[in-house]
Amino acid sequence: MLRIDFYVQHLVRHNALGIDLVSGQAVKFIFDTGERQSNKPIDHGQVAQLVQEAAPPMALEALRLSGKAEFFHKSEAGMDVQVSLEAPTPGTWVVKLRPASGGASMGRASLPEPMSPTPRAPAAAAAAVAAVAAAPAAPAASAAPQIQLGADEPRINYYLRLMKQLGASDLHLCSESPPLARIDGSMKPLEEGRAPLSSDELRALIMEITPPKNRQEFDDCMDTDFAHTIEGVCRFRANVFMDRKGVGGVFRQIPFELLSVQQIGLPEKVLDLCWLSKGLVLVTGPTGSGKSTTLATLIDFINDNRDDHIITIEDPIEFVHTNKRCLVNQREIGTHTKGFKAALRAALREDPDIVLVGEMRDLETIAIAIETAETGHLVFGTLHTTSAPSTVDRIIDQFPPDQQEQIRVMLSESLRGVVAQVLCKKEGGGRVAAYEVLVANSAVANLIREGKTYQLKSVMQTGKKLGMQTMNDDLLKHVLAGRVSAEEAYMKSNDKSLFKTALAHNNISLSIVED
């Protein structure tokens, strides 16, 4: 028997005026003598199961697109009921069952008025409520935090607020899948028992907050990037895309409050790079390693301690910087400028002291960044490389062979430091960053100029007094302090054989078996 038929039986047997089922609330029976409620609430999973079992596809589609729907249902006993559906907020559905007069068709535009039942005694009402209270329940989903949306707030903010409440770094919304979140580095369901989202439902949710220019870009290119803000909560960097199942979206949490150097665990010596008057400083690492957070922390330190002009070029703007001791201009690709290259060229005419380039994606952007650093500006940039030596190689390899010798010379003179980082799962929950730091001195400059980047690791190992460290050094420090497991550190190491040897020297066993 369908779950809805259980309620239809009691609706007709006790001649009730109606039954209301609301996610997380007691079942409400409506009689001419008043209302009665069941002792136990019905959770959202049970309500969703009831609707998905009974509702025709067109009603489910209407519910997804508009948040409202209605249909007629004929129970196994041949009883007709009018069903009204409403989804006022994600995670809350309202289902109203009313007796229907005759077999109405699904396509009818206006629904018939409910029948006028004969009066029932209070004892009958109590019996109906008691029967529902004693009914076997469907497997209940775990209780989710209570999220309240404002009257005019976009529906997608429910998921974003819940993501923030759970401490997730990313929210993944994919067609034919329930919402997922990255919590402490692992993908987990945002809510237990949440039904999969359709492509049309996702499109409707996401397009509510997508700026017009990004809607056009999405229609033209099948993906787009933008930022979304929930006042008093945080900002989110959004990427919307199409895949084989339909519309998808990923939302990265960007807190309003900037973290300090101590909070993110950045080596104190790295702050020396913030006092430079010119040169190139690179923060590198894979996607999701915290590069934006590190850069924002460094820019905020400069904003607190120097009297300069800072220009940031980002896609999109993530952390928002207010003017403190510095004047800060933040420009967003596609909104305030056409691209990184154009914005970086324009910055040279805007009297900056410090320039932040969100991503050094192509040869021309890299070339202009190096030129800007050479002409008396401090330039911060990012690359998706995993170590300091590979960062130098990546920059040089971007250029044609006949230009690489010249670029080596320019880079050796302009590069001031490289901070490579990864995020590790922390023992007991959370994540902690591990850093590799290269500070450019005369030895580093010579190795870059001579094309001997493979020797940079040795320089980092012997330059600890200058604040240099290898990734393995920092990973081992986390393991010895009990912050990170040996297995997690091993997986994040970019020189695993050397790291395994370091663990053995410290009498730390490794459970991972190499192929």
Short mmCIF file of C-alpha atoms in Angstrom, two decimals:
data_model
loop_
_atom_site.label_atom_id
_atom_site.label_comp_id
_atom_site.label_asym_id
_atom_site.label_seq_id
_atom_site.Cartn_x
_atom_site.Cartn_y
_atom_site.Cartn_z
CA MET A 1 0.00 0.00 0.00
CA LEU A 2 1.25 3.47 -0.83
CA ARG A 3 1.99 5.68 2.16
CA ILE A 4 -0.56 8.24 0.98
CA ASP A 5 -3.29 5.57 1.00
CA PHE A 6 -2.79 5.05 4.73
CA TYR A 7 -3.82 8.67 5.30
CA VAL A 8 -6.64 8.47 2.72
CA GLN A 9 -8.13 5.57 4.65
CA HIS A 10 -8.33 7.64 7.84
CA LEU A 11 -9.47 10.72 5.96
CA VAL A 12 -12.55 8.95 4.58
CA ARG A 13 -13.15 6.45 7.40
CA HIS A 14 -13.51 9.26 9.95
CA ASN A 15 -15.15 11.66 7.46
CA ALA A 16 -12.52 14.33 8.17
CA LEU A 17 -12.41 17.63 6.30
CA GLY A 18 -8.71 17.14 5.57
CA ILE A 19 -5.26 16.08 6.66
CA ASP A 20 -2.16 18.35 6.61
CA LEU A 21 1.35 16.89 6.58
CA VAL A 22 4.24 19.30 7.11
CA SER A 23 7.89 18.25 7.27
CA GLY A 24 9.04 18.08 10.90
CA GLN A 25 5.59 18.77 12.38
CA ALA A 26 2.80 16.68 13.86
CA VAL A 27 0.18 15.38 11.41
CA LYS A 28 -2.89 17.62 11.58
CA PHE A 29 -6.45 16.24 11.20
CA ILE A 30 -9.14 18.79 10.42
CA PHE A 31 -12.70 18.16 11.61
CA ASP A 32 -15.74 20.40 11.72
CA THR A 33 -15.34 20.38 15.50
CA GLY A 34 -11.73 21.58 15.33
CA GLU A 35 -8.23 20.28 14.71
CA ARG A 36 -6.36 17.37 16.30
CA GLN A 37 -2.67 16.52 16.00
CA SER A 38 -0.73 13.28 16.21
CA ASN A 39 1.73 12.73 19.05
CA LYS A 40 4.75 12.28 16.78
CA PRO A 41 5.98 14.60 14.02
CA ILE A 42 6.48 13.35 10.47
CA ASP A 43 9.98 13.99 9.17
CA HIS A 44 10.83 15.34 5.75
CA GLY A 45 12.00 11.97 4.47
CA GLN A 46 8.56 10.47 5.09
CA VAL A 47 6.78 13.41 3.44
CA ALA A 48 9.09 13.26 0.43
CA GLN A 49 8.59 9.51 0.10
CA LEU A 50 4.81 9.93 0.22
CA VAL A 51 4.90 12.56 -2.55
CA GLN A 52 7.36 10.74 -4.77
CA GLU A 53 5.33 7.53 -4.57
CA ALA A 54 2.00 9.14 -5.44
CA ALA A 55 2.59 12.30 -7.48
CA PRO A 56 2.61 12.12 -11.29
CA PRO A 57 5.75 13.39 -13.09
CA MET A 58 4.12 16.65 -14.16
CA ALA A 59 3.21 17.47 -10.54
CA LEU A 60 6.75 16.73 -9.34
CA GLU A 61 8.11 18.94 -12.11
CA ALA A 62 5.76 21.78 -11.14
CA LEU A 63 6.85 21.42 -7.50
CA ARG A 64 10.51 21.65 -8.50
CA LEU A 65 10.07 24.66 -10.77
CA SER A 66 7.52 26.77 -8.91
CA GLY A 67 7.45 25.33 -5.40
CA LYS A 68 3.74 24.48 -5.75
CA ALA A 69 1.68 21.72 -7.37
CA GLU A 70 -1.62 19.87 -7.09
CA PHE A 71 -3.05 16.61 -8.39
CA PHE A 72 -5.76 14.04 -7.78
CA HIS A 73 -5.04 10.63 -6.33
CA LYS A 74 -7.21 7.51 -6.40
CA SER A 75 -6.41 5.18 -3.53
CA GLU A 76 -6.32 1.39 -3.74
CA ALA A 77 -9.90 1.37 -2.37
CA GLY A 78 -11.04 3.69 -5.17
CA MET A 79 -11.30 6.81 -3.02
CA ASP A 80 -10.42 10.12 -4.71
CA VAL A 81 -8.49 12.86 -2.90
CA GLN A 82 -7.27 16.27 -3.95
CA VAL A 83 -3.58 16.71 -3.06
CA SER A 84 -1.99 20.16 -2.78
CA LEU A 85 1.80 20.42 -2.53
CA GLU A 86 3.97 23.34 -1.51
CA ALA A 87 7.70 23.71 -0.81
CA PRO A 88 8.04 27.02 1.08
CA THR A 89 11.71 26.33 1.84
CA PRO A 90 14.15 23.57 0.87
CA GLY A 91 13.74 20.71 3.32
CA THR A 92 10.14 21.64 4.17
CA TRP A 93 7.16 20.35 2.19
CA VAL A 94 3.49 20.91 2.94
CA VAL A 95 1.04 18.25 1.74
CA LYS A 96 -2.71 18.85 2.09
CA LEU A 97 -5.19 16.01 1.47
CA ARG A 98 -8.83 16.92 0.87
CA PRO A 99 -11.75 14.68 -0.18
CA ALA A 100 -12.53 15.09 -3.89
CA SER A 101 -15.97 14.86 -5.48
CA GLY A 102 -15.65 12.24 -8.20
CA GLY A 103 -12.75 11.22 -10.39
CA ALA A 104 -11.15 14.43 -11.50
CA SER A 105 -8.60 14.33 -14.28
CA MET A 106 -5.00 15.36 -13.85
CA GLY A 107 -5.17 18.15 -16.36
CA ARG A 108 -8.14 19.98 -14.83
CA ALA A 109 -7.38 23.67 -14.34
CA SER A 110 -9.71 24.38 -11.43
CA LEU A 111 -10.04 21.90 -8.64
CA PRO A 112 -13.42 21.01 -7.11
CA GLU A 113 -14.33 22.20 -3.65
CA PRO A 114 -13.97 19.58 -0.90
CA MET A 115 -17.09 17.63 0.06
CA SER A 116 -18.96 18.68 3.16
CA PRO A 117 -18.66 15.73 5.50
CA THR A 118 -21.16 14.90 8.17
CA PRO A 119 -20.19 15.91 11.70
CA ARG A 120 -18.07 13.47 13.65
CA ALA A 121 -17.81 13.05 17.35
CA PRO A 122 -14.59 14.12 19.12
CA ALA A 123 -13.98 10.44 19.97
CA ALA A 124 -13.78 9.59 16.26
CA ALA A 125 -11.27 12.38 15.71
CA ALA A 126 -9.18 11.13 18.59
CA ALA A 127 -9.30 7.60 17.18
CA ALA A 128 -8.05 8.82 13.80
CA VAL A 129 -5.17 10.72 15.37
CA ALA A 130 -4.27 7.79 17.60
CA ALA A 131 -4.19 5.45 14.62
CA VAL A 132 -1.71 7.68 12.81
CA ALA A 133 0.42 8.06 15.90
CA ALA A 134 0.65 4.27 16.18
CA ALA A 135 1.44 3.73 12.48
CA PRO A 136 4.91 2.35 11.62
CA ALA A 137 7.24 5.14 10.55
CA ALA A 138 9.54 5.16 7.55
CA PRO A 139 13.27 5.25 8.29
CA ALA A 140 13.83 8.72 9.65
CA ALA A 141 16.56 11.00 8.35
CA SER A 142 18.93 12.46 10.91
CA ALA A 143 17.77 15.77 12.27
CA ALA A 144 19.19 18.67 10.28
CA PRO A 145 20.00 22.08 11.77
CA GLN A 146 17.09 24.50 11.62
CA ILE A 147 17.59 27.01 8.81
CA GLN A 148 15.31 30.03 8.53
CA LEU A 149 15.15 31.95 5.25
CA GLY A 150 14.00 35.53 4.91
CA ALA A 151 10.80 36.34 3.03
CA ASP A 152 12.53 37.38 -0.20
CA GLU A 153 15.65 35.23 0.20
CA PRO A 154 16.66 32.93 -2.71
CA ARG A 155 15.83 29.28 -2.07
CA ILE A 156 19.42 28.20 -2.72
CA ASN A 157 20.45 30.13 0.39
CA TYR A 158 18.99 27.27 2.44
CA TYR A 159 21.76 24.96 1.20
CA LEU A 160 24.42 27.68 1.53
CA ARG A 161 23.40 28.54 5.08
CA LEU A 162 23.38 24.85 6.01
CA MET A 163 26.80 24.40 4.41
CA LYS A 164 28.13 27.28 6.51
CA GLN A 165 26.54 25.84 9.66
CA LEU A 166 28.15 22.45 9.07
CA GLY A 167 31.60 23.99 8.48
CA ALA A 168 31.86 22.74 4.89
CA SER A 169 34.36 24.33 2.53
CA ASP A 170 32.43 23.50 -0.66
CA LEU A 171 28.84 22.72 -1.65
CA HIS A 172 28.27 20.47 -4.68
CA LEU A 173 24.89 20.58 -6.41
CA CYS A 174 24.65 18.07 -9.28
CA SER A 175 21.73 16.86 -11.34
CA GLU A 176 20.29 13.50 -10.28
CA SER A 177 22.24 13.66 -7.01
CA PRO A 178 21.38 14.92 -3.53
CA PRO A 179 23.41 17.94 -2.33
CA LEU A 180 26.93 17.03 -1.19
CA ALA A 181 29.42 19.00 0.87
CA ARG A 182 33.16 18.82 1.38
CA ILE A 183 33.65 18.65 5.14
CA ASP A 184 37.21 18.31 6.48
CA GLY A 185 38.32 17.37 2.99
CA SER A 186 35.81 14.52 2.45
CA MET A 187 32.62 14.48 0.37
CA LYS A 188 29.55 13.88 2.54
CA PRO A 189 25.76 14.26 2.11
CA LEU A 190 24.62 17.74 3.12
CA GLU A 191 21.48 16.17 4.61
CA GLU A 192 20.62 12.54 5.23
CA GLY A 193 17.60 11.37 3.27
CA ARG A 194 17.58 14.32 0.87
CA ALA A 195 16.08 13.42 -2.50
CA PRO A 196 18.16 13.89 -5.69
CA LEU A 197 17.82 17.21 -7.49
CA SER A 198 16.71 17.35 -11.11
CA SER A 199 18.47 19.47 -13.72
CA ASP A 200 15.44 21.77 -14.06
CA GLU A 201 15.20 22.20 -10.30
CA LEU A 202 18.89 23.05 -10.08
CA ARG A 203 18.69 25.51 -12.96
CA ALA A 204 15.76 27.29 -11.27
CA LEU A 205 17.60 27.41 -7.91
CA ILE A 206 20.92 28.65 -9.31
CA MET A 207 19.56 31.14 -11.84
CA GLU A 208 17.81 32.99 -9.00
CA ILE A 209 21.23 34.28 -7.88
CA THR A 210 23.13 34.30 -11.20
CA PRO A 211 23.89 37.83 -12.51
CA PRO A 212 22.49 38.56 -16.01
CA LYS A 213 25.91 38.66 -17.67
CA ASN A 214 26.74 35.27 -16.18
CA ARG A 215 23.46 33.80 -17.38
CA GLN A 216 24.42 34.86 -20.89
CA GLU A 217 27.92 33.44 -20.46
CA PHE A 218 26.44 30.17 -19.18
CA ASP A 219 24.13 29.95 -22.20
CA ASP A 220 27.05 30.66 -24.57
CA CYS A 221 29.88 28.68 -22.91
CA MET A 222 28.10 26.11 -20.72
CA ASP A 223 29.91 27.34 -17.58
CA THR A 224 30.42 30.57 -15.66
CA ASP A 225 31.96 31.95 -12.45
CA PHE A 226 30.52 34.54 -10.10
CA ALA A 227 30.34 35.48 -6.42
CA HIS A 228 27.27 35.40 -4.18
CA THR A 229 26.92 37.06 -0.79
CA ILE A 230 24.57 36.31 2.10
CA GLU A 231 24.77 39.38 4.32
CA GLY A 232 25.88 38.51 7.82
CA VAL A 233 26.84 34.96 6.80
CA CYS A 234 29.63 34.89 4.20
CA ARG A 235 30.48 35.15 0.52
CA PHE A 236 30.56 32.23 -1.89
CA ARG A 237 32.56 31.71 -5.06
CA ALA A 238 30.28 29.94 -7.52
CA ASN A 239 30.98 27.91 -10.62
CA VAL A 240 27.98 26.74 -12.66
CA PHE A 241 28.45 24.18 -15.41
CA MET A 242 26.78 21.59 -17.61
CA ASP A 243 27.66 17.90 -17.58
CA ARG A 244 26.07 14.79 -19.09
CA LYS A 245 23.32 14.77 -16.46
CA GLY A 246 22.42 18.46 -16.67
CA VAL A 247 23.16 21.57 -14.63
CA GLY A 248 25.71 21.50 -11.81
CA GLY A 249 27.17 24.04 -9.41
CA VAL A 250 30.01 24.24 -6.90
CA PHE A 251 30.04 26.89 -4.17
CA ARG A 252 33.22 27.66 -2.22
CA GLN A 253 32.80 29.34 1.17
CA ILE A 254 34.68 32.63 1.59
CA PRO A 255 34.37 33.94 5.18
CA PHE A 256 33.96 37.66 5.79
CA GLU A 257 36.56 37.56 8.57
CA LEU A 258 40.15 37.22 7.42
CA LEU A 259 42.36 34.80 9.33
CA SER A 260 45.64 35.83 10.91
CA VAL A 261 49.04 34.40 10.04
CA GLN A 262 48.97 32.41 13.29
CA GLN A 263 45.51 30.99 12.57
CA ILE A 264 46.48 29.60 9.17
CA GLY A 265 49.87 28.39 10.45
CA LEU A 266 51.93 30.40 7.96
CA PRO A 267 55.64 30.59 8.92
CA GLU A 268 56.44 33.98 10.46
CA LYS A 269 59.37 34.48 8.08
CA VAL A 270 56.93 34.66 5.16
CA LEU A 271 55.74 38.02 6.54
CA ASP A 272 59.16 39.45 5.60
CA LEU A 273 57.99 39.22 2.00
CA CYS A 274 55.20 41.69 2.81
CA TRP A 275 57.75 44.43 3.55
CA LEU A 276 59.38 44.28 0.12
CA SER A 277 59.12 47.30 -2.16
CA LYS A 278 59.31 45.30 -5.40
CA GLY A 279 59.56 41.78 -6.73
CA LEU A 280 57.41 38.73 -7.47
CA VAL A 281 55.92 36.56 -4.69
CA LEU A 282 54.05 33.40 -5.71
CA VAL A 283 51.59 31.32 -3.67
CA THR A 284 51.07 27.92 -5.29
CA GLY A 285 49.26 24.66 -4.72
CA PRO A 286 46.51 22.46 -6.14
CA THR A 287 42.89 23.59 -6.32
CA GLY A 288 41.35 23.84 -2.86
CA SER A 289 44.65 24.09 -1.02
CA GLY A 290 43.94 27.50 0.54
CA LYS A 291 45.92 29.75 -1.79
CA SER A 292 43.24 32.46 -1.75
CA THR A 293 43.17 32.42 2.06
CA THR A 294 46.96 32.78 2.28
CA LEU A 295 47.02 35.65 -0.20
CA ALA A 296 44.15 37.40 1.58
CA THR A 297 46.03 37.08 4.89
CA LEU A 298 49.20 38.59 3.38
CA ILE A 299 47.27 41.47 1.77
CA ASP A 300 45.45 42.13 5.06
CA PHE A 301 48.81 42.24 6.89
CA ILE A 302 50.06 44.84 4.38
CA ASN A 303 46.80 46.76 4.76
CA ASP A 304 47.36 46.89 8.53
CA ASN A 305 51.04 47.86 8.43
CA ARG A 306 51.86 49.87 5.31
CA ASP A 307 50.63 53.10 3.73
CA ASP A 308 50.34 52.04 0.10
CA HIS A 309 48.01 51.52 -2.84
CA ILE A 310 46.92 47.91 -3.42
CA ILE A 311 45.20 46.71 -6.61
CA THR A 312 43.78 43.18 -6.76
CA ILE A 313 42.70 41.48 -10.00
CA GLU A 314 40.48 38.47 -9.30
CA ASP A 315 38.04 36.09 -10.98
CA PRO A 316 35.77 36.56 -9.11
CA ILE A 317 36.50 38.80 -6.12
CA GLU A 318 36.66 36.50 -3.12
CA PHE A 319 37.83 38.06 0.15
CA VAL A 320 36.72 41.69 0.43
CA HIS A 321 39.32 44.15 1.75
CA THR A 322 38.30 47.48 3.27
CA ASN A 323 40.63 50.46 3.33
CA LYS A 324 42.71 50.46 6.52
CA ARG A 325 46.13 52.07 6.22
CA CYS A 326 46.16 51.24 2.52
CA LEU A 327 43.91 52.22 -0.36
CA VAL A 328 42.57 48.97 -1.82
CA ASN A 329 41.00 48.70 -5.30
CA GLN A 330 39.56 45.28 -6.19
CA ARG A 331 38.76 44.53 -9.84
CA GLU A 332 36.76 41.53 -11.01
CA ILE A 333 37.34 39.85 -14.37
CA GLY A 334 34.29 40.20 -16.60
CA THR A 335 32.73 42.88 -14.40
CA HIS A 336 35.39 45.58 -14.03
CA THR A 337 37.87 44.47 -16.70
CA LYS A 338 38.01 42.11 -19.67
CA GLY A 339 40.85 39.89 -18.47
CA PHE A 340 43.96 39.50 -16.33
CA LYS A 341 46.25 40.71 -19.09
CA ALA A 342 44.28 43.91 -19.74
CA ALA A 343 43.85 44.66 -16.03
CA LEU A 344 47.54 44.09 -15.31
CA ARG A 345 48.58 46.44 -18.12
CA ALA A 346 46.12 49.04 -16.88
CA ALA A 347 47.44 48.69 -13.31
CA LEU A 348 50.78 50.09 -14.41
CA ARG A 349 49.00 53.40 -15.09
CA GLU A 350 47.06 53.38 -11.81
CA ASP A 351 49.96 54.18 -9.46
CA PRO A 352 49.98 50.93 -7.47
CA ASP A 353 52.54 49.84 -4.91
CA ILE A 354 51.24 46.26 -4.60
CA VAL A 355 49.39 44.26 -7.27
CA LEU A 356 47.68 40.92 -6.65
CA VAL A 357 47.04 38.76 -9.72
CA GLY A 358 44.45 36.10 -8.87
CA GLU A 359 45.66 33.64 -11.48
CA MET A 360 48.70 33.73 -13.77
CA ARG A 361 47.06 31.64 -16.46
CA ASP A 362 48.88 32.41 -19.70
CA LEU A 363 52.20 33.50 -21.12
CA GLU A 364 51.25 37.16 -21.57
CA THR A 365 49.92 37.52 -18.01
CA ILE A 366 53.09 35.93 -16.62
CA ALA A 367 55.28 38.15 -18.78
CA ILE A 368 53.49 41.33 -17.69
CA ALA A 369 53.61 40.24 -14.02
CA ILE A 370 57.39 39.75 -14.23
CA GLU A 371 57.75 43.09 -16.02
CA THR A 372 55.59 44.79 -13.35
CA ALA A 373 57.77 43.29 -10.59
CA GLU A 374 60.90 44.49 -12.38
CA THR A 375 59.63 48.07 -12.70
CA GLY A 376 59.36 48.72 -8.98
CA HIS A 377 56.14 47.05 -7.84
CA LEU A 378 55.46 44.21 -5.41
CA VAL A 379 53.42 41.57 -7.27
CA PHE A 380 51.62 38.63 -5.66
CA GLY A 381 50.36 35.84 -7.91
CA THR A 382 49.19 32.22 -7.90
CA LEU A 383 49.98 29.10 -9.91
CA HIS A 384 48.64 25.56 -9.66
CA THR A 385 52.02 23.96 -9.00
CA THR A 386 52.88 21.70 -6.06
CA SER A 387 56.44 22.74 -5.17
CA ALA A 388 58.80 25.70 -5.43
CA PRO A 389 61.13 24.11 -8.05
CA SER A 390 58.18 23.09 -10.26
CA THR A 391 56.84 26.66 -10.01
CA VAL A 392 60.04 28.08 -11.48
CA ASP A 393 60.02 25.42 -14.21
CA ARG A 394 56.36 26.08 -15.04
CA ILE A 395 56.96 29.80 -15.56
CA ILE A 396 59.98 29.25 -17.79
CA ASP A 397 58.32 26.47 -19.79
CA GLN A 398 55.42 28.80 -20.68
CA PHE A 399 57.75 30.68 -23.03
CA PRO A 400 59.08 29.59 -26.44
CA PRO A 401 62.56 28.01 -26.32
CA ASP A 402 64.21 31.05 -27.90
CA GLN A 403 62.91 33.28 -25.06
CA GLN A 404 63.57 30.99 -22.11
CA GLU A 405 67.13 32.15 -21.43
CA GLN A 406 65.99 35.76 -21.23
CA ILE A 407 63.09 34.79 -18.93
CA ARG A 408 65.47 32.91 -16.64
CA VAL A 409 67.49 36.07 -16.22
CA MET A 410 64.38 38.23 -15.64
CA LEU A 411 62.90 35.74 -13.17
CA SER A 412 66.18 35.36 -11.27
CA GLU A 413 66.19 39.12 -10.72
CA SER A 414 62.48 39.60 -9.90
CA LEU A 415 61.47 36.48 -7.94
CA ARG A 416 61.48 37.10 -4.20
CA GLY A 417 59.72 34.05 -2.79
CA VAL A 418 57.52 31.02 -3.42
CA VAL A 419 55.06 29.56 -0.91
CA ALA A 420 53.69 26.15 -1.97
CA GLN A 421 50.96 24.64 0.18
CA VAL A 422 48.60 21.69 0.66
CA LEU A 423 45.73 21.06 3.07
CA CYS A 424 45.83 17.92 5.21
CA LYS A 425 43.03 16.24 7.15
CA LYS A 426 43.62 16.97 10.81
CA GLU A 427 43.40 14.29 13.49
CA GLY A 428 40.12 14.78 15.34
CA GLY A 429 38.53 16.82 12.56
CA GLY A 430 39.31 19.92 10.56
CA ARG A 431 42.22 20.62 8.26
CA VAL A 432 45.68 22.07 8.61
CA ALA A 433 47.99 23.54 5.96
CA ALA A 434 51.55 22.40 5.25
CA TYR A 435 53.89 24.86 3.54
CA GLU A 436 57.03 24.77 1.42
CA VAL A 437 58.89 28.09 1.45
CA LEU A 438 61.58 29.27 -0.96
CA VAL A 439 63.17 32.65 -0.24
CA ALA A 440 65.13 34.00 -3.19
CA ASN A 441 68.73 34.79 -2.27
CA SER A 442 71.84 34.99 -4.43
CA ALA A 443 72.20 31.19 -4.51
CA VAL A 444 68.59 30.77 -5.67
CA ALA A 445 69.01 33.48 -8.30
CA ASN A 446 72.14 31.77 -9.68
CA LEU A 447 70.43 28.38 -9.92
CA ILE A 448 67.44 29.90 -11.76
CA ARG A 449 69.70 31.82 -14.16
CA GLU A 450 71.77 28.69 -14.90
CA GLY A 451 68.73 26.42 -15.33
CA LYS A 452 69.62 24.22 -12.33
CA THR A 453 66.21 24.28 -10.64
CA TYR A 454 66.64 20.65 -9.54
CA GLN A 455 69.13 21.95 -6.94
CA LEU A 456 66.61 24.34 -5.34
CA LYS A 457 65.47 21.64 -2.89
CA SER A 458 68.99 21.41 -1.47
CA VAL A 459 69.06 25.20 -1.03
CA MET A 460 65.77 25.05 0.89
CA GLN A 461 67.13 22.32 3.16
CA THR A 462 70.22 24.37 4.03
CA GLY A 463 68.44 27.76 4.19
CA LYS A 464 66.31 27.22 7.29
CA LYS A 465 67.80 30.28 9.01
CA LEU A 466 66.35 32.39 6.20
CA GLY A 467 62.90 30.89 6.75
CA MET A 468 63.10 28.25 4.01
CA GLN A 469 61.59 24.78 4.41
CA THR A 470 60.60 21.86 2.21
CA MET A 471 57.11 20.40 2.13
CA ASN A 472 58.40 17.17 3.68
CA ASP A 473 59.88 19.15 6.59
CA ASP A 474 56.53 20.72 7.42
CA LEU A 475 54.55 17.51 6.90
CA LEU A 476 56.88 15.64 9.26
CA LYS A 477 56.49 18.42 11.84
CA HIS A 478 52.70 17.95 11.74
CA VAL A 479 53.06 14.17 12.13
CA LEU A 480 55.43 14.48 15.10
CA ALA A 481 53.04 16.97 16.75
CA GLY A 482 50.12 14.55 16.34
CA ARG A 483 48.17 16.95 14.14
CA VAL A 484 48.24 14.78 11.00
CA SER A 485 48.44 11.03 10.55
CA ALA A 486 51.53 9.57 8.89
CA GLU A 487 49.36 8.14 6.10
CA GLU A 488 47.71 11.49 5.34
CA ALA A 489 51.08 13.29 5.29
CA TYR A 490 52.54 10.57 3.05
CA MET A 491 49.69 11.00 0.56
CA LYS A 492 50.28 14.78 0.43
CA SER A 493 54.05 14.56 0.08
CA ASN A 494 55.52 15.31 -3.35
CA ASP A 495 58.63 13.24 -2.60
CA LYS A 496 57.18 10.09 -1.05
CA SER A 497 60.31 7.96 -0.94
CA LEU A 498 62.23 10.64 0.93
CA PHE A 499 59.30 11.21 3.29
CA LYS A 500 58.99 7.50 4.02
CA THR A 501 62.68 7.47 4.96
CA ALA A 502 62.15 10.46 7.28
CA LEU A 503 59.29 8.63 9.01
CA ALA A 504 61.45 5.54 9.49
CA HIS A 505 64.23 7.67 11.05
CA ASN A 506 61.66 8.86 13.60
CA ASN A 507 60.41 5.31 14.28
CA ILE A 508 57.02 6.04 12.73
CA SER A 509 55.41 3.15 10.87
CA LEU A 510 53.36 3.59 7.73
CA SER A 511 50.37 1.35 7.04
CA ILE A 512 50.21 2.22 3.33
CA VAL A 513 51.60 -0.54 1.11
CA GLU A 514 53.32 0.71 -2.02
CA ASP A 515 52.76 -1.02 -5.35
#
